[in-house]
Amino acid sequence: MEDPTKLVPRKKLFIKTYGCQMNVYDSGRMADVLAPLGYAPTDQPDDADMVILNTCHIREKAAEKVFSDLGRLRPLKAAKEGMIIAVAGCVAQAEGAEITARAPFVDIVLGPQTYHRLPEMVARATRGGKGVLDTEFPAEPKFDFLPAPRAEGPTAFLSIQEGCDKFCTFCVVPYTRGAEYSRPAADILREARGLVAGGAREITLLGQNVNAYHGDDPARSGASWTLARLIRDLAEIDGLARIRYTTSHPRDMGDDLIAAHGDVPQLMPFLHLPVQSGSDKILAAMNRGHTAKDYLNIIDKLRAARSDMTLSSDFITGYPGETDADFDATMELINTVGFIQSFSFKYSPRPGTPAAGIKAQVPDDLKTERLHLLQQVLDAQLRTFNTNCVGKTFDILLTNSGRYPGQVVGRSPYLQPVHVMADPKHIGSIVPVKIVSVEAYSLGAVWADALEPAASA
Ligand code: SAH
Ligand code: SF4
Ligand code: F3S
């Protein structure tokens, strides 16, 4: 079939993505829906005919960044007739009206649930329709209107679940992404097969609450499919060597999913399982629905299922009412579990969320101090884990060329970036390497066999 993008004039599309991996996936899908209109990606905003800022509302800093970036785009747009500026994602959803008021030169404001309608919005904006705003939560799931994604390299994201019904008291996601929605298993399996046929060797299943997944089963019998069943189905696809999923909630870490970690070799031994705090008082105030002990039990069960299981987490310091004792409980949990990578943030009050209205806010310098203490321990844990890898042999998935000639970058089972000298023809292969050095955030390796293998694994 003729490439539809060749039938219309070529235009350039620049997308800047903030926030989580769901947004990374969404940016790819926005590029897909705009391709038939002649838009090809560019990595320079200066020569773009259309710029999309795909935004994140999770913390105040993330949201404010959008307005400073818009300030920089304004002269570009003034200099280029017909340039379209769109603001998408979670800031658009939460502050759509404020964006059009503060930055009236923005042509399109769209939420995360309406980007399948982008071609229509672009047509309206091109006809001079100022300030096209589409932030509703439509009844039709956008996935039914999107073209099949293409694999771009050996690793792919696949969005299986969206939205959140958990309403943690600090978090905007239930408001910006809407209610929980799981895609039908048959659609996911079809998309996965397409990605693997296109060269993907590793698929990361995505969702704001990915392990709350409860889709229709592939035979549409009315039964509900869990994430564990979906993973077992995906493991049947020939050529799919690695499966990951993110982000999970401890409350949905059921025994069937834990068992899959023991039984499905393709499921990688690294899990991002945010805990936020180690204090039961703070966990309850956050509406997380579990205790520190519950979390530790899950970790024990995961390690019993798979002994090399490694963990990462998200932490918040200075949630309203957090005392020194609460913070100590978080540090204790970190020391008990031992994480190999984590994200940690100062609590940021978000408009409209219950925690923002609590009187006992923690002073900023205390939040900062606790954040630094926590990050020191997390960094030390990561360093120890990486150092202990030296001398070991892992299978790594080679994903792309490195910065230096002859260098190829891969990912270990634990998601560490690993550098090795190799011919780029091996990209896409899974090869055994021996770890020989530790950099700040990556590992150096040599082929485990004395000779580089001649053919792909
Ligand atoms: N669904 C995931 C998290 C999604 S948001 C979960 O439940 O764990 C990603 C991370 O941002 C959260 O885990 C939390 O650590 C952080 N975060 C969310 N709201 C925040 C806020 N108001 N202030 C600081 N960090 C926040
Ligand atoms: Fe936010 Fe909580 Fe939902 Fe995670 S589970 S997205 S932190 S409300
Ligand atoms: Fe940010 Fe929205 Fe993701 S608020 S973290 S982009 S779901």
XYZ file of C-alpha atoms in Angstrom, residues 173-398:
226
model
C -4.072 11.518 38.272
C -7.703 10.443 38.957
C -8.752 13.949 37.912
C -6.490 14.354 34.883
C -6.726 10.836 33.470
C -10.210 9.958 34.612
C -11.708 6.680 35.779
C -9.931 3.390 35.429
C -10.277 1.739 32.030
C -8.796 -1.580 30.890
C -8.441 -2.384 27.197
C -9.848 -5.714 25.960
C -7.229 -8.484 26.149
C -7.766 -9.433 22.474
C -6.803 -5.893 21.337
C -3.706 -5.935 23.519
C -2.598 -9.333 22.250
C -3.107 -8.205 18.645
C -1.063 -5.056 19.280
C 1.664 -7.098 20.981
C 1.875 -9.565 18.067
C 2.176 -6.619 15.670
C 4.972 -5.081 17.727
C 6.872 -8.373 17.871
C 6.403 -8.898 14.112
C 7.904 -5.417 13.702
C 11.016 -6.327 15.702
C 10.149 -5.730 19.379
C 11.838 -8.228 21.711
C 10.730 -6.586 24.939
C 7.303 -5.125 25.737
C 6.553 -2.981 28.768
C 2.858 -2.986 29.606
C 1.777 0.439 30.769
C -0.945 1.800 33.004
C -1.308 4.290 35.840
C -2.419 1.266 37.855
C -1.289 -1.447 35.527
C -1.829 -4.333 37.937
C -5.447 -3.294 38.493
C -5.937 -4.455 34.887
C -9.236 -6.303 34.423
C -10.003 -6.516 30.722
C -12.467 -8.651 28.766
C -11.033 -12.030 27.965
C -9.884 -12.679 24.374
C -12.898 -14.909 23.605
C -15.208 -12.144 24.906
C -16.985 -14.661 27.122
C -17.717 -12.009 29.717
C -15.018 -13.284 32.069
C -12.497 -10.795 33.348
C -8.827 -11.156 32.468
C -6.197 -10.222 35.035
C -2.720 -8.886 34.404
C -1.289 -12.283 35.394
C -3.368 -14.041 32.701
C -2.432 -11.431 30.149
C 1.257 -11.927 30.926
C 0.881 -15.698 30.515
C -0.814 -15.131 27.132
C 1.893 -12.714 26.021
C 4.561 -15.245 27.017
C 3.144 -17.532 24.285
C 4.110 -15.080 21.538
C 7.137 -16.398 19.655
C 9.964 -13.897 19.622
C 8.787 -11.906 22.641
C 11.706 -12.458 24.987
C 11.026 -9.976 27.757
C 7.916 -8.663 29.487
C 7.713 -5.832 32.024
C 4.850 -3.816 33.460
C 4.596 -0.469 35.200
C 3.289 1.249 37.373
C 1.862 -1.088 39.962
C 0.020 -0.424 43.190
C 0.761 -2.633 46.217
C -2.959 -3.176 46.788
C -3.327 -4.940 43.443
C -0.272 -7.172 43.836
C -2.349 -10.373 43.906
C -1.011 -13.880 44.462
C -1.627 -14.842 40.815
C 0.596 -11.983 39.653
C 3.278 -12.850 42.181
C 3.126 -16.491 41.016
C 3.649 -15.342 37.405
C 7.013 -13.925 38.498
C 8.008 -17.435 39.526
C 6.597 -19.246 36.480
C 7.062 -16.968 33.474
C 10.751 -16.700 32.564
C 10.050 -13.809 30.165
C 8.796 -11.690 33.058
C 11.852 -9.713 34.136
C 13.055 -9.782 37.762
C 12.676 -6.046 38.331
C 9.511 -4.369 39.573
C 8.643 -0.738 40.186
C 6.291 -0.854 43.161
C 5.744 2.586 44.709
C 5.259 2.678 48.468
C 5.473 6.486 49.085
C 6.070 6.144 52.848
C 7.002 3.547 55.461
C 4.775 5.039 58.155
C 1.375 3.421 58.667
C -0.040 6.726 59.858
C 1.046 8.520 56.686
C 0.019 5.606 54.435
C -3.467 5.764 55.956
C -3.607 9.559 55.598
C -2.576 9.171 51.958
C -5.420 6.672 51.413
C -2.976 4.094 50.087
C -5.021 1.235 51.569
C -2.132 -0.849 52.911
C 0.401 -0.834 55.742
C 4.197 -1.016 55.685
C 3.920 -4.639 56.843
C 1.611 -5.454 53.913
C 4.222 -4.019 51.567
C 7.030 -6.033 53.165
C 4.901 -9.194 52.902
C 4.494 -8.615 49.172
C 8.257 -8.217 48.774
C 8.844 -11.453 50.717
C 6.377 -13.311 48.509
C 7.922 -11.890 45.331
C 11.391 -12.957 46.456
C 10.105 -16.389 47.398
C 8.641 -16.692 43.880
C 11.816 -15.428 42.231
C 14.958 -15.150 44.322
C 16.683 -12.512 42.148
C 13.697 -10.141 42.254
C 14.782 -6.484 42.500
C 12.655 -3.490 43.378
C 12.319 0.202 42.804
C 9.833 2.594 44.330
C 8.498 6.140 44.557
C 8.756 8.112 47.791
C 7.260 11.389 48.953
C 8.937 13.363 51.740
C 7.073 15.919 53.819
C 3.504 14.772 53.288
C 1.318 16.944 55.619
C 1.734 15.813 59.226
C 4.895 13.753 58.567
C 6.972 13.719 61.783
C 10.578 12.657 62.312
C 9.279 9.291 63.529
C 7.226 8.851 60.336
C 10.257 9.699 58.238
C 12.398 7.254 60.248
C 9.838 4.540 59.450
C 10.315 5.274 55.733
C 14.099 5.014 56.115
C 13.659 1.736 57.969
C 11.512 0.325 55.180
C 14.140 1.378 52.625
C 16.848 -0.364 54.632
C 14.748 -3.504 55.002
C 13.838 -3.858 51.328
C 16.950 -2.562 49.555
C 15.934 -0.804 46.335
C 18.048 -0.598 43.201
C 16.507 2.521 41.683
C 13.819 4.868 42.848
C 12.133 8.191 42.345
C 11.666 10.480 45.298
C 9.982 13.823 45.545
C 9.135 16.554 48.004
C 5.414 16.646 48.620
C 3.857 19.225 46.298
C 0.350 20.445 47.162
C -1.855 20.088 44.101
C -4.975 22.188 43.657
C -8.187 20.264 44.212
C -6.593 17.305 46.025
C -7.578 16.628 49.665
C -4.017 16.823 51.066
C -3.486 20.330 49.698
C -6.074 21.638 52.148
C -4.503 20.084 55.267
C -3.254 22.713 57.749
C -0.213 20.788 59.037
C 1.952 21.317 55.936
C 5.640 20.466 56.444
C 8.047 23.396 55.933
C 9.918 23.272 52.636
C 13.412 23.102 54.164
C 12.428 20.042 56.195
C 10.987 18.346 53.091
C 14.286 19.087 51.319
C 16.416 17.809 54.191
C 14.462 14.551 54.373
C 14.610 14.170 50.600
C 18.399 14.458 50.637
C 18.775 11.952 53.470
C 16.511 9.498 51.705
C 18.240 9.934 48.351
C 21.661 9.360 49.919
C 20.537 5.953 51.166
C 18.833 5.073 47.875
C 21.949 6.096 45.904
C 24.139 4.002 48.176
C 21.851 0.999 47.709
C 21.998 1.407 43.929
C 25.803 1.713 44.016
C 26.150 -1.409 46.159
C 23.889 -3.390 43.849
C 25.782 -2.217 40.754
C 29.163 -2.914 42.327
C 28.059 -6.413 43.265
C 27.217 -7.025 39.613
C 30.897 -6.785 38.623
C 32.188 -10.205 37.634
C 28.692 -11.561 37.018
C 27.328 -12.690 33.675
C 23.915 -11.457 32.472
C 21.897 -11.677 29.330
C 21.440 -8.182 27.984
C 19.083 -6.993 25.266
C 21.064 -4.774 22.894
